[in-house]
Amino acid sequence: RLRCCCGWDEDSSSTPLYSGRIANRCDYRRLVTKTEDVTKCRDANEDHGLGFDDIGCNPEYEDQIGKPIPEDDAICWEVAKFGYSDDDNSDPDLTVHVDDVEVSSKKKKKKWFPQLKMYVYDSDGTPKKGVTATVKVTQGSKKKVKKCKSKNNGLCLLKFPAVPKKISSVDVSLQKLTWKEGEYDKKMNGAYEDCDIVFSGSCKSISIEKP
């Protein structure tokens, strides 16, 4: 991953580049706007007047060598993928999990219909499309397996068959999340009601009540 932080000039952050604490030199890319004629552009690394060349490290921070760089997380971020590659661009470290769940039910004549919404995210906090969720729904003595696939916003919608009104609730457990680019990490699942981690540990299933 590429970690980026704001702070080029002095007084721009607690660890500005010009303090000589982070690096001894650095290239600067000038912004090329959409309205410019790119055929007339030179290297974006030139003619900007903001170079950090031949300045060197500040000896004041010599004892920092070999130690973690002090950073302000409020002005830093990470890029998981950047640039072009002919190879597979998947990140082997990314996992998926259930970030949030919503349950609902509606009554129709002598039956009722339970519904479950799961929001699937990756470990970078991005909603993931194309993740298949396999769940088991228990309705009295009957058990069924249902599947759904997440959309662009991470939503995986499960609409279950009609339930007789004599049954007051159904239980739903998540059997697996299948994503071609990474594994399912249930320890990352979000909280639900009294569960710190939904679909895990003592909260392997959740109940949907009759309306």
Coordinates of N, CA and C in Angstrom, one line a residue:
R1 N 0.8 -1.2 0.0 CA 0.0 0.0 0.0 C 0.9 1.2 0.0
L2 N 0.3 2.3 -0.6 CA 1.0 3.6 -0.6 C 0.4 4.5 0.5
R3 N 1.2 4.9 1.4 CA 0.7 5.8 2.5 C 1.0 7.3 2.1
C4 N 0.1 8.1 2.2 CA 0.2 9.5 1.8 C -0.2 10.4 3.0
C5 N 0.5 11.5 3.2 CA 0.2 12.5 4.2 C 0.3 13.9 3.6
C6 N -0.5 14.8 4.1 CA -0.4 16.2 3.7 C 0.7 16.8 4.5
G7 N 1.2 18.0 4.0 CA 2.2 18.7 4.7 C 3.5 18.9 4.0
W8 N 3.6 19.8 3.0 CA 4.8 20.1 2.3 C 5.6 21.2 2.9
D9 N 5.0 22.4 3.1 CA 5.7 23.5 3.6 C 5.7 23.6 5.1
E10 N 6.6 24.4 5.6 CA 6.6 24.6 7.1 C 5.3 25.1 7.6
D11 N 4.9 24.7 8.8 CA 3.6 25.2 9.4 C 2.4 24.5 8.7
S12 N 2.6 23.6 7.7 CA 1.4 22.9 7.1 C 1.0 21.7 7.9
S13 N 1.8 21.2 8.8 CA 1.5 20.0 9.6 C 2.5 20.0 10.7
S14 N 2.3 18.9 11.6 CA 3.3 18.8 12.7 C 4.6 18.1 12.2
T15 N 4.6 17.5 11.0 CA 5.8 16.9 10.4 C 5.9 17.3 9.0
P16 N 6.1 18.6 8.6 CA 6.2 19.0 7.2 C 7.4 18.5 6.6
L17 N 7.3 18.3 5.3 CA 8.5 17.7 4.5 C 9.7 18.6 4.7
Y18 N 9.5 19.9 4.7 CA 10.6 20.9 4.7 C 11.3 20.9 6.1
S19 N 10.8 20.2 7.0 CA 11.5 20.1 8.3 C 12.7 19.2 8.2
G20 N 12.8 18.4 7.1 CA 14.0 17.5 7.0 C 13.9 16.3 7.9
R21 N 12.7 16.0 8.3 CA 12.5 14.9 9.3 C 12.1 13.6 8.6
I22 N 11.4 13.7 7.5 CA 10.8 12.6 6.8 C 11.7 12.0 5.7
A23 N 12.3 12.9 4.9 CA 13.1 12.5 3.7 C 14.2 13.6 3.5
N24 N 15.2 13.1 2.7 CA 16.3 14.1 2.4 C 16.1 14.8 1.1
R25 N 15.2 14.2 0.3 CA 14.8 14.9 -1.0 C 13.4 14.3 -1.4
C26 N 12.8 15.0 -2.3 CA 11.4 14.5 -2.7 C 11.1 15.2 -4.1
D27 N 10.5 14.4 -5.0 CA 10.0 15.0 -6.2 C 8.6 15.5 -6.1
Y28 N 8.3 16.6 -6.8 CA 7.0 17.2 -6.7 C 6.4 17.2 -8.1
R29 N 5.1 16.8 -8.1 CA 4.4 16.8 -9.4 C 3.4 17.9 -9.4
R30 N 3.5 18.8 -10.4 CA 2.6 19.9 -10.5 C 1.3 19.4 -11.0
L31 N 0.2 20.0 -10.6 CA -1.2 19.6 -11.0 C -1.4 19.9 -12.5
V32 N -1.8 18.9 -13.3 CA -2.1 19.1 -14.7 C -3.7 19.1 -14.8
T33 N -4.3 20.2 -15.1 CA -5.7 20.3 -15.1 C -6.3 19.8 -16.4
K34 N -7.6 19.5 -16.4 CA -8.3 18.9 -17.6 C -8.4 19.9 -18.7
T35 N -8.3 21.2 -18.4 CA -8.4 22.2 -19.5 C -7.1 22.5 -20.2
E36 N -6.0 22.0 -19.7 CA -4.7 22.2 -20.4 C -4.6 21.4 -21.6
D37 N -3.8 21.9 -22.6 CA -3.4 21.2 -23.7 C -2.2 20.3 -23.4
V38 N -2.4 19.0 -23.1 CA -1.4 18.1 -22.6 C -0.3 17.9 -23.6
T39 N -0.5 18.2 -24.9 CA 0.6 18.1 -25.9 C 1.6 19.1 -25.7
K40 N 1.3 20.2 -25.0 CA 2.3 21.3 -24.7 C 2.9 21.2 -23.3
C41 N 2.5 20.2 -22.6 CA 3.1 20.0 -21.2 C 4.4 19.4 -21.2
R42 N 5.3 19.9 -20.3 CA 6.6 19.2 -20.1 C 6.4 18.3 -19.0
D43 N 7.4 17.6 -18.5 CA 7.4 16.7 -17.4 C 6.7 17.5 -16.2
A44 N 5.7 16.9 -15.6 CA 5.1 17.5 -14.5 C 6.0 17.7 -13.3
N45 N 7.2 17.1 -13.3 CA 8.1 17.2 -12.2 C 9.0 18.4 -12.4
E46 N 8.8 19.2 -13.4 CA 9.7 20.3 -13.7 C 8.9 21.6 -13.7
D47 N 9.6 22.8 -13.6 CA 9.1 24.1 -13.7 C 8.0 24.4 -12.8
H48 N 8.0 23.9 -11.5 CA 7.0 24.3 -10.6 C 7.6 25.1 -9.4
G49 N 8.9 25.1 -9.3 CA 9.5 25.9 -8.2 C 9.3 25.4 -6.8
L50 N 8.9 24.2 -6.7 CA 8.6 23.7 -5.3 C 9.4 22.4 -5.0
G51 N 10.6 22.4 -5.6 CA 11.4 21.2 -5.4 C 11.9 21.1 -4.0
F52 N 12.3 19.9 -3.6 CA 12.9 19.6 -2.3 C 14.2 18.8 -2.6
D53 N 15.1 19.4 -3.2 CA 16.3 18.8 -3.7 C 17.6 19.3 -2.9
D54 N 18.5 18.4 -2.6 CA 19.8 18.8 -2.0 C 19.6 19.5 -0.7
I55 N 18.5 19.3 0.0 CA 18.3 19.9 1.3 C 18.9 19.0 2.4
G56 N 18.6 17.7 2.2 CA 19.1 16.8 3.2 C 18.3 16.6 4.5
C57 N 18.7 15.7 5.3 CA 17.9 15.4 6.5 C 18.4 16.4 7.6
N58 N 17.5 16.7 8.5 CA 17.9 17.6 9.6 C 18.6 16.7 10.7
P59 N 19.8 17.0 11.1 CA 20.5 16.2 12.1 C 19.8 16.2 13.5
E60 N 18.9 17.1 13.7 CA 18.2 17.2 14.9 C 17.4 15.9 15.2
Y61 N 17.0 15.2 14.0 CA 16.2 14.0 14.1 C 17.0 12.7 13.9
E62 N 18.3 12.8 14.1 CA 19.1 11.6 13.8 C 18.7 10.4 14.6
D63 N 18.2 10.6 15.9 CA 17.9 9.5 16.7 C 16.6 8.8 16.3
Q64 N 16.0 9.4 15.2 CA 14.7 8.8 14.7 C 15.0 7.6 13.7
I65 N 16.2 7.5 13.3 CA 16.6 6.4 12.3 C 16.2 5.0 12.9
G66 N 15.5 4.3 12.0 CA 15.2 2.9 12.5 C 13.9 2.8 13.3
K67 N 13.3 4.0 13.5 CA 12.1 4.0 14.3 C 10.9 4.5 13.5
P68 N 9.6 4.2 13.9 CA 8.5 4.6 13.1 C 8.4 6.1 12.9
I69 N 8.0 6.5 11.8 CA 7.9 7.9 11.5 C 6.7 8.5 12.2
P70 N 6.8 9.6 12.9 CA 5.7 10.2 13.6 C 4.7 10.8 12.5
E71 N 3.5 10.4 12.6 CA 2.5 10.9 11.7 C 1.2 11.3 12.3
D72 N 0.5 12.2 11.7 CA -0.8 12.6 12.1 C -1.9 11.9 11.3
D73 N -2.5 10.9 11.8 CA -3.5 10.1 11.1 C -4.6 11.0 10.5
A74 N -4.9 12.2 11.1 CA -6.0 13.0 10.6 C -5.7 13.6 9.2
I75 N -4.4 13.6 8.8 CA -4.1 14.1 7.5 C -3.3 13.1 6.6
C76 N -3.5 11.8 7.0 CA -2.8 10.8 6.2 C -3.9 9.8 5.7
W77 N -3.6 9.1 4.6 CA -4.5 8.1 4.0 C -3.6 7.1 3.3
E78 N -4.3 5.9 2.9 CA -3.6 4.9 2.2 C -4.3 4.6 0.9
V79 N -3.5 4.3 -0.1 CA -4.0 3.9 -1.4 C -3.7 2.4 -1.6
A80 N -4.7 1.6 -1.8 CA -4.5 0.2 -2.0 C -4.0 -0.2 -3.4
K81 N -4.4 0.6 -4.4 CA -4.1 0.3 -5.8 C -3.8 1.6 -6.5
F82 N -2.7 1.6 -7.3 CA -2.4 2.8 -8.1 C -1.5 2.4 -9.2
G83 N -1.7 3.1 -10.3 CA -0.9 2.8 -11.5 C -1.4 1.7 -12.3
Y84 N -0.9 1.4 -13.4 CA -1.3 0.3 -14.3 C -0.4 -0.9 -14.2
S85 N -1.0 -2.1 -14.3 CA -0.3 -3.3 -14.2 C -1.0 -4.3 -15.1
D86 N -0.2 -5.1 -15.8 CA -0.7 -6.2 -16.6 C -1.1 -7.4 -15.7
D87 N -0.6 -7.4 -14.5 CA -0.9 -8.5 -13.6 C -2.2 -8.3 -12.9
D88 N -2.6 -9.3 -12.1 CA -3.8 -9.2 -11.3 C -3.6 -8.1 -10.3
N89 N -4.6 -7.2 -10.2 CA -4.5 -6.0 -9.3 C -5.1 -6.3 -8.0
S90 N -5.5 -7.5 -7.7 CA -6.2 -7.8 -6.4 C -5.2 -7.6 -5.3
D91 N -5.7 -7.2 -4.1 CA -4.9 -7.0 -3.0 C -5.0 -8.3 -2.1
P92 N -4.0 -9.1 -1.9 CA -4.1 -10.3 -1.2 C -4.5 -10.1 0.3
D93 N -4.2 -8.9 0.8 CA -4.5 -8.6 2.2 C -5.9 -8.2 2.5
L94 N -6.7 -7.8 1.5 CA -8.1 -7.4 1.7 C -9.0 -8.5 2.0
T95 N -9.9 -8.3 3.0 CA -10.9 -9.3 3.4 C -12.3 -8.6 3.3
V96 N -13.3 -9.4 3.4 CA -14.7 -8.8 3.4 C -15.3 -9.2 4.7
H97 N -16.4 -8.4 5.1 CA -17.1 -8.7 6.3 C -18.5 -8.1 6.2
V98 N -19.3 -8.4 7.2 CA -20.7 -7.8 7.3 C -20.5 -6.6 8.2
D99 N -20.6 -5.4 7.6 CA -20.5 -4.2 8.3 C -21.7 -3.8 9.1
D100 N -22.9 -4.2 8.6 CA -24.2 -3.8 9.2 C -25.3 -4.7 8.7
V101 N -26.3 -4.9 9.6 CA -27.5 -5.7 9.2 C -28.7 -5.0 9.6
E102 N -29.8 -5.2 8.8 CA -31.1 -4.6 9.1 C -32.1 -5.7 8.9
V103 N -33.0 -5.9 9.8 CA -34.1 -6.9 9.6 C -35.5 -6.2 9.6
S104 N -36.4 -6.8 8.9 CA -37.8 -6.3 8.8 C -38.7 -7.4 8.5
S105 N -40.0 -7.2 8.7 CA -41.0 -8.2 8.3 C -42.3 -7.4 8.0
K106 N -43.1 -8.1 7.1 CA -44.4 -7.5 6.8 C -45.5 -8.6 6.8
K107 N -46.7 -8.2 7.2 CA -47.8 -9.1 7.3 C -48.6 -9.1 6.0
K108 N -49.1 -10.2 5.6 CA -49.9 -10.3 4.4 C -50.9 -11.5 4.6
K109 N -52.2 -11.1 4.9 CA -53.2 -12.1 5.2 C -52.8 -13.0 6.4
K110 N -52.7 -14.3 6.2 CA -52.5 -15.2 7.3 C -51.0 -15.6 7.4
K111 N -50.2 -14.9 6.7 CA -48.7 -15.2 6.7 C -47.9 -13.9 6.9
W112 N -46.6 -14.0 7.1 CA -45.8 -12.9 7.2 C -44.5 -13.2 6.5
F113 N -43.8 -12.1 6.1 CA -42.6 -12.3 5.2 C -41.4 -11.6 5.9
P114 N -40.4 -12.3 6.3 CA -39.2 -11.8 6.8 C -38.2 -11.3 5.8
Q115 N -37.4 -10.3 6.1 CA -36.4 -9.8 5.2 C -35.1 -9.4 5.9
L116 N -34.0 -9.6 5.3 CA -32.7 -9.3 5.9 C -31.9 -8.5 4.9
K117 N -31.3 -7.4 5.4 CA -30.3 -6.6 4.6 C -29.0 -6.7 5.2
M118 N -28.0 -7.1 4.5 CA -26.6 -7.1 4.9 C -25.8 -6.2 4.1
Y119 N -24.9 -5.4 4.7 CA -24.0 -4.5 4.0 C -22.6 -5.0 4.1
V120 N -22.1 -5.4 3.0 CA -20.8 -6.0 2.9 C -19.7 -5.0 2.6
Y121 N -18.6 -4.9 3.4 CA -17.5 -4.0 3.2 C -16.2 -4.8 3.1
D122 N -15.2 -4.2 2.6 CA -13.9 -4.8 2.7 C -13.1 -4.2 3.9
S123 N -11.9 -4.7 4.1 CA -11.2 -4.2 5.3 C -10.6 -2.8 5.2
D124 N -10.7 -2.2 4.0 CA -10.4 -0.8 3.8 C -11.6 0.1 4.0
G125 N -12.7 -0.5 4.4 CA -13.9 0.3 4.6 C -14.7 0.7 3.4
T126 N -14.5 -0.1 2.3 CA -15.2 0.2 1.0 C -16.3 -0.8 0.8
P127 N -17.6 -0.3 0.4 CA -18.6 -1.3 0.1 C -18.2 -2.1 -1.1
K128 N -18.5 -3.4 -1.0 CA -18.1 -4.3 -2.0 C -19.2 -4.9 -2.8
K129 N -19.1 -4.9 -4.1 CA -20.0 -5.5 -5.1 C -19.6 -6.9 -5.4
G130 N -20.5 -7.8 -5.7 CA -20.2 -9.1 -6.2 C -19.8 -10.1 -5.1
V131 N -20.1 -9.8 -3.8 CA -19.8 -10.8 -2.8 C -21.1 -11.6 -2.6
T132 N -21.0 -13.0 -2.6 CA -22.1 -13.8 -2.4 C -22.2 -14.3 -0.9
A133 N -23.4 -14.0 -0.4 CA -23.7 -14.4 1.0 C -24.6 -15.7 1.0
T134 N -24.2 -16.7 1.8 CA -25.0 -17.9 1.9 C -25.5 -18.0 3.3
V135 N -26.8 -18.0 3.5 CA -27.4 -18.0 4.9 C -28.3 -19.2 5.0
K136 N -28.4 -19.6 6.3 CA -29.4 -20.7 6.6 C -30.5 -20.0 7.5
V137 N -31.7 -20.2 7.0 CA -32.9 -19.7 7.8 C -33.7 -20.8 8.4
T138 N -33.9 -20.7 9.7 CA -34.6 -21.8 10.4 C -36.0 -21.3 10.8
Q139 N -37.0 -22.0 10.3 CA -38.4 -21.7 10.5 C -39.1 -22.8 11.2
G140 N -39.2 -22.8 12.5 CA -39.7 -24.0 13.2 C -38.7 -25.1 13.1
S141 N -39.2 -26.2 12.5 CA -38.4 -27.4 12.3 C -37.8 -27.4 10.9
K142 N -38.2 -26.4 10.1 CA -37.7 -26.4 8.7 C -36.4 -25.5 8.6
K143 N -35.5 -26.0 7.7 CA -34.3 -25.2 7.5 C -34.1 -25.0 6.0
K144 N -33.8 -23.8 5.6 CA -33.5 -23.6 4.1 C -32.2 -22.8 4.0
V145 N -31.6 -22.9 2.8 CA -30.4 -22.1 2.5 C -30.8 -21.1 1.4
K146 N -30.4 -19.9 1.6 CA -30.7 -18.8 0.7 C -29.3 -18.1 0.4
K147 N -29.3 -17.5 -0.8 CA -28.1 -16.7 -1.3 C -28.5 -15.4 -1.8
C148 N -27.6 -14.4 -1.7 CA -27.7 -13.1 -2.3 C -26.4 -12.6 -2.7
K149 N -26.3 -11.7 -3.7 CA -25.1 -11.1 -4.1 C -25.1 -9.6 -3.9
S150 N -24.1 -9.1 -3.3 CA -24.0 -7.6 -3.0 C -24.0 -6.7 -4.2
K151 N -24.6 -5.6 -4.0 CA -24.6 -4.5 -5.1 C -23.5 -3.5 -4.9
N152 N -23.6 -2.4 -5.7 CA -22.5 -1.4 -5.6 C -22.3 -0.8 -4.2
N153 N -23.4 -0.6 -3.5 CA -23.4 0.0 -2.2 C -23.1 -1.1 -1.1
G154 N -22.8 -2.3 -1.5 CA -22.5 -3.4 -0.5 C -23.7 -4.1 0.0
L155 N -24.9 -3.7 -0.5 CA -26.2 -4.3 0.0 C -26.4 -5.6 -0.6
C156 N -26.7 -6.6 0.3 CA -27.0 -7.9 0.0 C -28.4 -8.2 0.6
L157 N -29.4 -8.3 -0.3 CA -30.8 -8.3 0.2 C -31.4 -9.7 0.1
L158 N -31.9 -10.2 1.2 CA -32.5 -11.5 1.3 C -34.0 -11.4 1.7
K159 N -34.8 -11.9 0.8 CA -36.3 -11.9 1.0 C -36.6 -13.4 1.2
F160 N -37.2 -13.7 2.4 CA -37.5 -15.1 2.7 C -38.9 -15.5 2.4
P161 N -39.2 -16.8 2.2 CA -40.5 -17.3 1.9 C -41.5 -16.9 3.0
A162 N -42.8 -17.0 2.7 CA -43.8 -16.7 3.6 C -43.8 -17.7 4.8
V163 N -44.0 -17.1 6.0 CA -44.0 -17.8 7.3 C -45.4 -17.8 7.8
P164 N -45.9 -19.0 8.3 CA -47.3 -19.1 8.9 C -47.3 -18.2 10.2
K165 N -48.5 -17.6 10.4 CA -48.6 -16.7 11.6 C -48.4 -17.4 12.9
K166 N -48.5 -18.7 12.9 CA -48.3 -19.4 14.2 C -46.8 -19.4 14.6
I167 N -46.0 -19.2 13.7 CA -44.5 -19.1 14.0 C -44.2 -17.7 14.3
S168 N -43.6 -17.4 15.4 CA -43.4 -16.0 15.8 C -42.1 -15.4 15.4
S169 N -41.1 -16.2 15.0 CA -39.8 -15.7 14.5 C -39.1 -16.7 13.7
V170 N -38.1 -16.2 13.0 CA -37.2 -17.1 12.2 C -35.8 -16.7 12.6
D171 N -34.9 -17.7 12.6 CA -33.5 -17.5 12.9 C -32.7 -17.5 11.6
V172 N -31.7 -16.6 11.5 CA -30.9 -16.6 10.3 C -29.4 -16.6 10.7
S173 N -28.7 -17.5 10.1 CA -27.2 -17.6 10.4 C -26.5 -17.5 9.1
L174 N -25.3 -16.8 9.1 CA -24.5 -16.7 7.9 C -23.5 -17.8 7.8
Q175 N -23.7 -18.6 6.7 CA -22.8 -19.8 6.5 C -21.4 -19.4 5.9
K176 N -21.5 -18.4 5.0 CA -20.2 -18.0 4.4 C -20.4 -16.7 3.5
L177 N -19.3 -16.0 3.4 CA -19.3 -14.9 2.4 C -18.2 -15.3 1.4
T178 N -18.6 -15.3 0.1 CA -17.7 -15.7 -1.0 C -17.3 -14.5 -1.8
W179 N -16.0 -14.2 -1.9 CA -15.5 -13.1 -2.7 C -14.3 -13.6 -3.4
K180 N -14.2 -13.4 -4.7 CA -13.1 -14.0 -5.5 C -11.8 -13.3 -5.3
E181 N -11.8 -12.1 -4.7 CA -10.6 -11.4 -4.4 C -10.0 -11.5 -3.0
G182 N -10.7 -12.2 -2.1 CA -10.2 -12.2 -0.8 C -11.1 -13.1 0.1
E183 N -10.7 -13.2 1.4 CA -11.4 -14.1 2.3 C -12.4 -13.3 3.2
Y184 N -13.3 -14.1 3.8 CA -14.2 -13.6 4.7 C -13.6 -13.5 6.1
D185 N -13.6 -12.4 6.8 CA -13.1 -12.3 8.1 C -14.2 -11.9 9.1
K186 N -14.8 -12.9 9.7 CA -15.9 -12.6 10.6 C -15.6 -11.8 11.8
K187 N -14.3 -11.7 12.2 CA -13.9 -10.9 13.3 C -14.1 -9.4 13.0
M188 N -14.2 -9.1 11.8 CA -14.4 -7.7 11.4 C -15.9 -7.3 11.3
N189 N -16.8 -8.2 11.5 CA -18.2 -8.0 11.4 C -18.6 -6.9 12.4
G190 N -19.6 -6.1 12.1 CA -20.1 -5.0 12.9 C -21.0 -5.6 14.0
A191 N -21.4 -4.7 14.9 CA -22.3 -5.0 16.0 C -23.8 -5.1 15.6
Y192 N -24.6 -5.8 16.3 CA -26.0 -5.8 16.1 C -26.7 -6.1 17.4
E193 N -27.5 -5.1 17.8 CA -28.3 -5.2 19.0 C -27.3 -5.5 20.2
D194 N -27.5 -6.7 20.8 CA -26.6 -7.0 22.0 C -25.3 -7.7 21.5
C195 N -25.2 -7.9 20.2 CA -24.0 -8.6 19.7 C -22.9 -7.7 19.4
D196 N -21.7 -7.9 19.9 CA -20.6 -7.1 19.6 C -20.1 -7.4 18.2
I197 N -20.2 -8.7 17.8 CA -19.8 -9.1 16.5 C -20.9 -10.0 15.9
V198 N -21.6 -9.5 15.0 CA -22.8 -10.3 14.4 C -22.3 -11.5 13.7
F199 N -23.0 -12.6 13.7 CA -22.7 -13.8 13.0 C -21.4 -14.4 13.5
S200 N -21.1 -14.3 14.7 CA -19.9 -14.8 15.3 C -20.0 -15.1 16.8
G201 N -19.2 -16.0 17.3 CA -19.2 -16.3 18.7 C -20.5 -16.7 19.2
S202 N -21.0 -16.0 20.3 CA -22.3 -16.3 20.9 C -23.5 -15.7 20.0
C203 N -23.2 -15.0 19.0 CA -24.2 -14.4 18.1 C -24.1 -15.0 16.7
K204 N -24.1 -16.3 16.6 CA -24.0 -17.0 15.3 C -25.2 -16.8 14.4
S205 N -26.4 -16.4 15.1 CA -27.6 -16.2 14.3 C -28.3 -15.0 14.9
I206 N -29.2 -14.5 14.1 CA -30.1 -13.4 14.6 C -31.5 -13.8 14.3
S207 N -32.5 -13.2 15.0 CA -33.9 -13.5 14.9 C -34.6 -12.4 14.2
I208 N -35.5 -12.8 13.3 CA -36.5 -11.8 12.7 C -37.8 -12.1 13.3
E209 N -38.4 -11.1 13.9 CA -39.7 -11.3 14.6 C -40.9 -11.1 13.7
K210 N -42.0 -11.8 14.0 CA -43.3 -11.5 13.3 C -43.7 -10.1 13.6
P211 N -44.3 -9.4 12.6 CA -44.7 -8.1 12.8 C -46.0 -8.0 13.7

